[in-house]
Short mmCIF file of C-alpha atoms in Angstrom, two decimals:
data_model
loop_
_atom_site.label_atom_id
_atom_site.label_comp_id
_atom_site.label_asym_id
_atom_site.label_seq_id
_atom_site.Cartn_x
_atom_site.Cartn_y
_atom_site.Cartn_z
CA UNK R 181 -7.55 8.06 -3.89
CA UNK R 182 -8.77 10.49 -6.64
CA UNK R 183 -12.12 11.40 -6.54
CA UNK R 184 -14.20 11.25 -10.01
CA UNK R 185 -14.16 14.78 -9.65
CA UNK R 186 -12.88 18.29 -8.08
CA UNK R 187 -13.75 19.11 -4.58
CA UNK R 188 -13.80 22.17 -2.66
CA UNK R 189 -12.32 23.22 1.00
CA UNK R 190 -15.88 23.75 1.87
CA UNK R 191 -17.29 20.74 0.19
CA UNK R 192 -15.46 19.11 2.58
CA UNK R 193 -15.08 20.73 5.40
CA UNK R 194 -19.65 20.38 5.39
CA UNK R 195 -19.38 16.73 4.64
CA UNK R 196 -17.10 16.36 7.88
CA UNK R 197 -18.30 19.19 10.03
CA UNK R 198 -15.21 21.03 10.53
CA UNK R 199 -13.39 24.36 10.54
CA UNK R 200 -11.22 25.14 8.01
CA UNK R 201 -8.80 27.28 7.24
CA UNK R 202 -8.22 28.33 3.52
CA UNK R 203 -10.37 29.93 0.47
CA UNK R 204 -13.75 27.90 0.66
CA UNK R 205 -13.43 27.14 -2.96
CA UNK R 206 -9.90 25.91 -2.57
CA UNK R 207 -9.29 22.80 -4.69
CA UNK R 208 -9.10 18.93 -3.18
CA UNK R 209 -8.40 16.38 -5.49
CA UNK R 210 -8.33 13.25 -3.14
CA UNK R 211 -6.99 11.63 -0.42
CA UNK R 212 -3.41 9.88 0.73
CA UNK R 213 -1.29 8.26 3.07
CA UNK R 214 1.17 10.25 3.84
CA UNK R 215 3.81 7.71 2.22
CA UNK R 216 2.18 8.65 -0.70
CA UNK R 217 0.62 11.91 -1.06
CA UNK R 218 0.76 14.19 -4.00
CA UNK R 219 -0.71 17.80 -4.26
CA UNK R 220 -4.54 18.29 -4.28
CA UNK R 221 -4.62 15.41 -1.84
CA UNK R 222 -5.93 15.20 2.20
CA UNK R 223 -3.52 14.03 4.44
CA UNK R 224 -4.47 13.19 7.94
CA UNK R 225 -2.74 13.94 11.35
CA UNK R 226 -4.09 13.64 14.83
CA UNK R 227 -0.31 13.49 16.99
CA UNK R 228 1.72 16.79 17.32
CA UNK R 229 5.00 14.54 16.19
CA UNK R 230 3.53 14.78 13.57
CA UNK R 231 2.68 17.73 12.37
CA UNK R 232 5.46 18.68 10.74
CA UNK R 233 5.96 15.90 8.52
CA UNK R 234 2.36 16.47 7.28
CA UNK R 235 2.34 20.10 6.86
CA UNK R 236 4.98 20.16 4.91
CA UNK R 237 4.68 17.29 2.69
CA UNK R 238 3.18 17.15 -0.95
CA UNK R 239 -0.30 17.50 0.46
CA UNK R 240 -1.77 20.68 -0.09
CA UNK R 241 -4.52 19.54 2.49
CA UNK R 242 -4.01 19.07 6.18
CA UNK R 243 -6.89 17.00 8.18
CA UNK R 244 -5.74 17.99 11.82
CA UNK R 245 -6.63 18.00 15.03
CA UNK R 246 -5.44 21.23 16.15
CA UNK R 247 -5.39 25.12 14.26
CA UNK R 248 -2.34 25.63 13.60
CA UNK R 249 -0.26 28.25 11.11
CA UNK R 250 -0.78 27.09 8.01
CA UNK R 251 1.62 26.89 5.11
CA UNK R 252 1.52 28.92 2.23
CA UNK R 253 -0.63 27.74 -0.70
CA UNK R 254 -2.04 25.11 1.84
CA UNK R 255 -5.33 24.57 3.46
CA UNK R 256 -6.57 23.06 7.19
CA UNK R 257 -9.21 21.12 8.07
CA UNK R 258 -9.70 21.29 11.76
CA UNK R 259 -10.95 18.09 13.20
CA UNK R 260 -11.55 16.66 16.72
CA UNK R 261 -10.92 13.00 15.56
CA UNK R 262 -9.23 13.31 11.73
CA UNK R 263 -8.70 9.75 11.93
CA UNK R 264 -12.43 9.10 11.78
CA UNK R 265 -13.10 11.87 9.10
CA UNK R 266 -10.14 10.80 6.84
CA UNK R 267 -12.59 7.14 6.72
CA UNK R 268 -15.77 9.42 6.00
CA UNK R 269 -14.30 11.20 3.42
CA UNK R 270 -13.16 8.50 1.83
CA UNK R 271 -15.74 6.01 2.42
CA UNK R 272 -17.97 8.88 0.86
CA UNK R 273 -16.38 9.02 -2.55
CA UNK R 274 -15.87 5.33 -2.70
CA UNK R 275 -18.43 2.48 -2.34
CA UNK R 276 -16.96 -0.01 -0.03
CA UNK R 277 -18.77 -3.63 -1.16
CA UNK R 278 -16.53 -6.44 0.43
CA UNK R 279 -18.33 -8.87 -1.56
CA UNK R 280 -22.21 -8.14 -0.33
CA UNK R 281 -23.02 -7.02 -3.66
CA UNK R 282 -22.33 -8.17 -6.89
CA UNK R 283 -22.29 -6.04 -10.16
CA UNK R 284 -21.21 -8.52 -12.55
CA UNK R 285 -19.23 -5.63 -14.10
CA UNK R 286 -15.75 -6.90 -14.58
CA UNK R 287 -13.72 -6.10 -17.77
CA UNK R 288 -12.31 -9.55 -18.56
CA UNK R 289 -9.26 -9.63 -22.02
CA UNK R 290 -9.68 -11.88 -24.59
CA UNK R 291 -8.09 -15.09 -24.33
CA UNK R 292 -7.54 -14.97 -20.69
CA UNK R 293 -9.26 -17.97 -18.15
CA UNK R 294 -10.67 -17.85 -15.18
CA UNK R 295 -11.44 -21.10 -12.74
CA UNK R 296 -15.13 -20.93 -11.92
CA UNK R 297 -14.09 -21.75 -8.33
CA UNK R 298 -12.34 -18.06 -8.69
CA UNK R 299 -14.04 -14.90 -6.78
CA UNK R 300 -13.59 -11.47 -8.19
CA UNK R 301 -15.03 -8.19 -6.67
CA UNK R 302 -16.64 -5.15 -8.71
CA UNK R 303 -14.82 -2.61 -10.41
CA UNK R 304 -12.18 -5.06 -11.83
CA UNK R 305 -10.16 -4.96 -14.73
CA UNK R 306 -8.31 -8.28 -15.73
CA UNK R 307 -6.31 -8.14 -19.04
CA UNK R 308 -5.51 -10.53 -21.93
CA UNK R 309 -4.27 -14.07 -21.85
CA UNK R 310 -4.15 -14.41 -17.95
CA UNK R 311 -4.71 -17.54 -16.10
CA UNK R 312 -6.11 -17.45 -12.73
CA UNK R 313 -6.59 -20.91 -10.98
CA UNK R 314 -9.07 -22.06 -8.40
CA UNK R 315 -10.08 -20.32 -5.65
CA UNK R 316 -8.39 -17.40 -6.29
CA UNK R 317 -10.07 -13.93 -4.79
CA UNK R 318 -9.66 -10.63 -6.38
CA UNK R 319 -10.97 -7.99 -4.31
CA UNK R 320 -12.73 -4.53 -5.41
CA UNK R 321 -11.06 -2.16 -8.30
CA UNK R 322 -8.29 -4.56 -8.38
CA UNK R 323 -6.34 -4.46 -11.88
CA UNK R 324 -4.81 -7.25 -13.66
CA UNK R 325 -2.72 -6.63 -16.72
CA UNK R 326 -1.75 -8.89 -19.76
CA UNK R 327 -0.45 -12.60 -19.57
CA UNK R 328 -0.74 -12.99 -15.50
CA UNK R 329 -0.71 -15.86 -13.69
CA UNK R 330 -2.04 -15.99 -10.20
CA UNK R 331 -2.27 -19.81 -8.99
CA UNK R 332 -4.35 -21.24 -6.30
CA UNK R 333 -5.46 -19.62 -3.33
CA UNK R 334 -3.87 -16.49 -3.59
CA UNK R 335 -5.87 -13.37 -2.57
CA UNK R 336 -5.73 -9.68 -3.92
CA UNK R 337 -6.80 -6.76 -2.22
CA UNK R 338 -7.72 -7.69 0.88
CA UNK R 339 -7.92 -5.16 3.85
CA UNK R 340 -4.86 -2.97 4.72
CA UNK R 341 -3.77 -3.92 8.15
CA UNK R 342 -3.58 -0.23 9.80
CA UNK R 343 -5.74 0.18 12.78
CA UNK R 344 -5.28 2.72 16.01
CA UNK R 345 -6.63 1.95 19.39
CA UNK R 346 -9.72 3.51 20.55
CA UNK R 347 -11.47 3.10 24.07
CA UNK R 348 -9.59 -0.06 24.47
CA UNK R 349 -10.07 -1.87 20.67
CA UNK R 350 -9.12 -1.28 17.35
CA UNK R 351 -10.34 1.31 14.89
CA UNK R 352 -9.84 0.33 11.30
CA UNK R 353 -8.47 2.77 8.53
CA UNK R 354 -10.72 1.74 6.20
CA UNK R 355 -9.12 0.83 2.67
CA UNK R 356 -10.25 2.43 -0.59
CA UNK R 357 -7.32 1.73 -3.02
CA UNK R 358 -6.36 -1.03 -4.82
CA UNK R 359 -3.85 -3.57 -6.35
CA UNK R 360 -2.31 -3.38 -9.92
CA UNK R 361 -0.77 -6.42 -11.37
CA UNK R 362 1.12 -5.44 -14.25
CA UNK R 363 1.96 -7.66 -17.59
CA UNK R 364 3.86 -10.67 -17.21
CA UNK R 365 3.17 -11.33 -13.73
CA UNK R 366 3.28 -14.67 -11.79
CA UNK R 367 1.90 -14.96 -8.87
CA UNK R 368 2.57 -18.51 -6.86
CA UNK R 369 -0.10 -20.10 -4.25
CA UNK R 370 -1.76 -18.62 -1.01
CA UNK R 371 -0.02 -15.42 -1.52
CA UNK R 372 -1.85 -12.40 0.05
CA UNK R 373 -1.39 -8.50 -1.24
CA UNK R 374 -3.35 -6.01 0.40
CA UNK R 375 -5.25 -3.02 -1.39
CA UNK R 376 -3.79 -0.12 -0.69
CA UNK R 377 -5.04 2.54 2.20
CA UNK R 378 -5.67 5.38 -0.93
CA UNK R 379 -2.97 4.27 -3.03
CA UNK R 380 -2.29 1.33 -5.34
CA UNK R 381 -0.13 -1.64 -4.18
CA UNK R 382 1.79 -2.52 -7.48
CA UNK R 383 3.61 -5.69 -8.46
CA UNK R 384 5.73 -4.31 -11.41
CA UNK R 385 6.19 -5.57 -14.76
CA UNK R 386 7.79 -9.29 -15.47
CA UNK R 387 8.03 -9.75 -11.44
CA UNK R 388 7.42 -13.28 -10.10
CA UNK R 389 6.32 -14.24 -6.54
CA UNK R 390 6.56 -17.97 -5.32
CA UNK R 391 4.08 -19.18 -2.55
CA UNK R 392 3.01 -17.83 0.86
CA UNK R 393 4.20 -14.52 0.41
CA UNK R 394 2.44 -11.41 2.03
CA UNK R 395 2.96 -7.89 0.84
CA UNK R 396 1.06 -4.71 2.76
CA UNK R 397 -0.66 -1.99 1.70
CA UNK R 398 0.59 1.15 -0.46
CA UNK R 399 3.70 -1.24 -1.35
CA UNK R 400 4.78 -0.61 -5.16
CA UNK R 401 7.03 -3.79 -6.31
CA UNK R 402 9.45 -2.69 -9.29
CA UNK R 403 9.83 -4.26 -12.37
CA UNK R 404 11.41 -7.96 -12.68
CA UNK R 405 11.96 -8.77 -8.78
CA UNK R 406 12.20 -12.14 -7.84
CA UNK R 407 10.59 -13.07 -4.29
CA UNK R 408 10.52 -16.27 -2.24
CA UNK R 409 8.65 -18.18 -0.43
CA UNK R 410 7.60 -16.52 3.21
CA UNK R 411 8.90 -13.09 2.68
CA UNK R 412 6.80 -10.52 4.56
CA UNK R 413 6.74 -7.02 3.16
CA UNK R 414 4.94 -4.34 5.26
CA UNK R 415 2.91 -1.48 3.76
CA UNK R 416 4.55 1.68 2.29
CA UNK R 417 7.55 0.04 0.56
CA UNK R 418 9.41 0.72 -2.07
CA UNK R 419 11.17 -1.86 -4.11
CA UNK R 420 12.90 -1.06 -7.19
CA UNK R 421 13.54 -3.04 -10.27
CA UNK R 422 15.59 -6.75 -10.72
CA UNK R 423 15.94 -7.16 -6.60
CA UNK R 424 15.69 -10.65 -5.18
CA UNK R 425 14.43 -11.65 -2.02
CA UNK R 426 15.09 -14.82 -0.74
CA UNK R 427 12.77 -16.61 1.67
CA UNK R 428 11.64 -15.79 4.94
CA UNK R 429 12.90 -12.10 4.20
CA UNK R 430 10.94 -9.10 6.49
CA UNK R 431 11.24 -5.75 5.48
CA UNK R 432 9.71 -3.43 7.73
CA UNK R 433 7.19 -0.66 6.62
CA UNK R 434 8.04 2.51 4.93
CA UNK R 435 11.68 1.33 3.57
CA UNK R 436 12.89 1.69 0.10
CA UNK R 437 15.25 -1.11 -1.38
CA UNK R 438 17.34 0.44 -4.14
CA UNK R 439 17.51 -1.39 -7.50
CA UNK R 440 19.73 -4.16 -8.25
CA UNK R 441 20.10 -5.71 -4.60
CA UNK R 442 19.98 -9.21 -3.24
CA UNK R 443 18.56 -10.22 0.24
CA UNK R 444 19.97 -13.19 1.33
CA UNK R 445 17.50 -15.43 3.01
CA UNK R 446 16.28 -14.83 6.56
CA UNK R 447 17.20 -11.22 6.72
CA UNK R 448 15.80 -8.39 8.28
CA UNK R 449 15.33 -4.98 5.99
CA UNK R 450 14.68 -2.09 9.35
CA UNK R 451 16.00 0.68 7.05
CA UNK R 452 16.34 1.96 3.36
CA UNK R 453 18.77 -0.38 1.41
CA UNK R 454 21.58 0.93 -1.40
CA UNK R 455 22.14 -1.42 -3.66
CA UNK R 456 23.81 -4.59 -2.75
CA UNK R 457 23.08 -8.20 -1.19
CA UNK R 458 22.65 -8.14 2.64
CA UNK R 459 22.24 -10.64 5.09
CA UNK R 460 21.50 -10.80 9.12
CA UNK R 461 18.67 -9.94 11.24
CA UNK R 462 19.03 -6.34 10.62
CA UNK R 463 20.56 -6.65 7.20
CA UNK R 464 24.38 -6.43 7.12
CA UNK R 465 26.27 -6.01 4.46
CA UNK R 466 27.11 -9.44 2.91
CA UNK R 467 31.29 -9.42 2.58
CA UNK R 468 31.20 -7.26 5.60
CA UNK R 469 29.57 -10.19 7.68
CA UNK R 470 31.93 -12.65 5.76
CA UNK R 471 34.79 -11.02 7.05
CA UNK R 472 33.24 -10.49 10.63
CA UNK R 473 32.81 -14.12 10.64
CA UNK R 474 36.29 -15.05 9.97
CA UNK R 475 37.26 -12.83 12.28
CA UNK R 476 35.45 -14.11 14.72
CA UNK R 477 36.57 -18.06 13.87
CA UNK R 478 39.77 -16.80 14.18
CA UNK R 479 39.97 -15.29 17.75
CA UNK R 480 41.93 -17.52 20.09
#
């Protein structure tokens, strides 16, 4: 998330009640998940396994729970529960609605038709000559380009699923990005995409999704993939361009699948993918499991 404008350390640090560590009038930009930060952004960390990966990743800001040396050019913000002041920051430079208001501000293309049994949030940008059929949902800031289809029942940007447990129940990271359907989209029936965290979840260019197909937050889509029925794709994903994924697929979070490849139905994706076309319940190459499998036929 980028905030409408430049923030300083202190800024901050006062709107959290923290420490921190760095010139007061050191610029912050926004927020991320660490999947996705870039620099002028907060990152948050509240586990020492951790702190590595967050101190020296793209984000110039650490939210952490512990002083610790801080890299050059980089700035702290000391925190006894970051987890809760990552949500206040961000729930302080972003209006959070979840459909109790309505502003009746949507930017709507020419050409493009919307069922009146449809629900869309504030803040949302549809393009030209889409189609969106009944009882469709589009949540807050949610963008929709050119000649998109989204059929029946689907819902976009709904709530990240990324909690932690606290005192026995589950905390909520609370989600302030969105969803960007680009041109030439089709989206089939009761399909569910989640906002992202502080990012945008992204359904490239030209891609088409059949029904009953769930895709997490921060997830960015390439351009032209092909996706069946029942696939499950967890938050912080990266797909590239032209893969196919045939039903019942699962890719776990936080894996990249290069370009190119095919996922053979039923298959597991627990790690980042080269291209190719994989099968199996933790994705084996595909003429290495034929092989395997005559193999195996073969033993006496």
């Amino acid at each position: 998330m980028r905030f409408h404008s430049p923030q300083k350390l202190k800024t901050i640090a006062d709107l959290i009640g923290s420490e921190f560590v760095g010139p007061e009038n050191f610029e912050v930009l926004g927020t991320n998940e660490i999947h996705r930060v870039k620099p002028g952004d907060i990152v948050f960390v509240n586990h020492p396994k951790y702190y590595d990966k967050a101190l020296n990743s793209a984000a110039t800001i650490i939210l952490i729970d512990k002083k610790v040396g801080c890299p050059e050019g980089k700035a702290l913000l000391v925190s006894d529960d970051p987890f809760r002041d990552f949500n206040k920051i961000n729930t302080h430079f972003t209006r959070i609605y979840n459909f109790t208001e309505e502003l009746h501000d949507a930017e709507i293309g020419e050409g493009t038709r919307i069922h009146s049994s449809a629900v869309i949030g504030n803040n949302v940008k549809i393009g030209k000559n889409s189609l969106i059929f009944p009882h469709v949902v589009i949540g807050d800031r949610t963008e929709i380009g050119d000649n998109v289809i989204i059929q029946s029942g689907t819902v976009l940007g709904g709530d990240a699923f990324y909690y932690r447990k606290l005192n026995g129940n589950f905390d909520r990271l609370i989600s302030v990005g969105n969803v960007i359907i680009e041109n030439n989209v089709e989206i089939g029936n009761n399909c569910t995409i989640d906002r992202g965290v502080t990012d945008s979840t992204v359904i490239g260019e030209g891609s088409v999704l059949d029904n009953q197909i769930q895709i997490g937050h921060d997830t960015v889509i390439g351009k032209k993939c092909l996706i069946a029925s029942q696939v499950g794709i967890a938050g912080c994903c990266i797909i590239g361009d032209e893969v196919t994924l045939w039903g019942q697929v699962g890719v776990a979070s936080g894996n990249t699948i290069e370009s190119g490849s095919v996922i053979l139905g039923k298959t597991g994706v627990n790690r980042d993918l080269k291209k190719g076309t994989y099968i199996g319940m933790f994705a084996e190459d595909f003429k290495g499991y034929l092989k395997k499998e005559v193999k195996l036929r073969n033993l006496k």
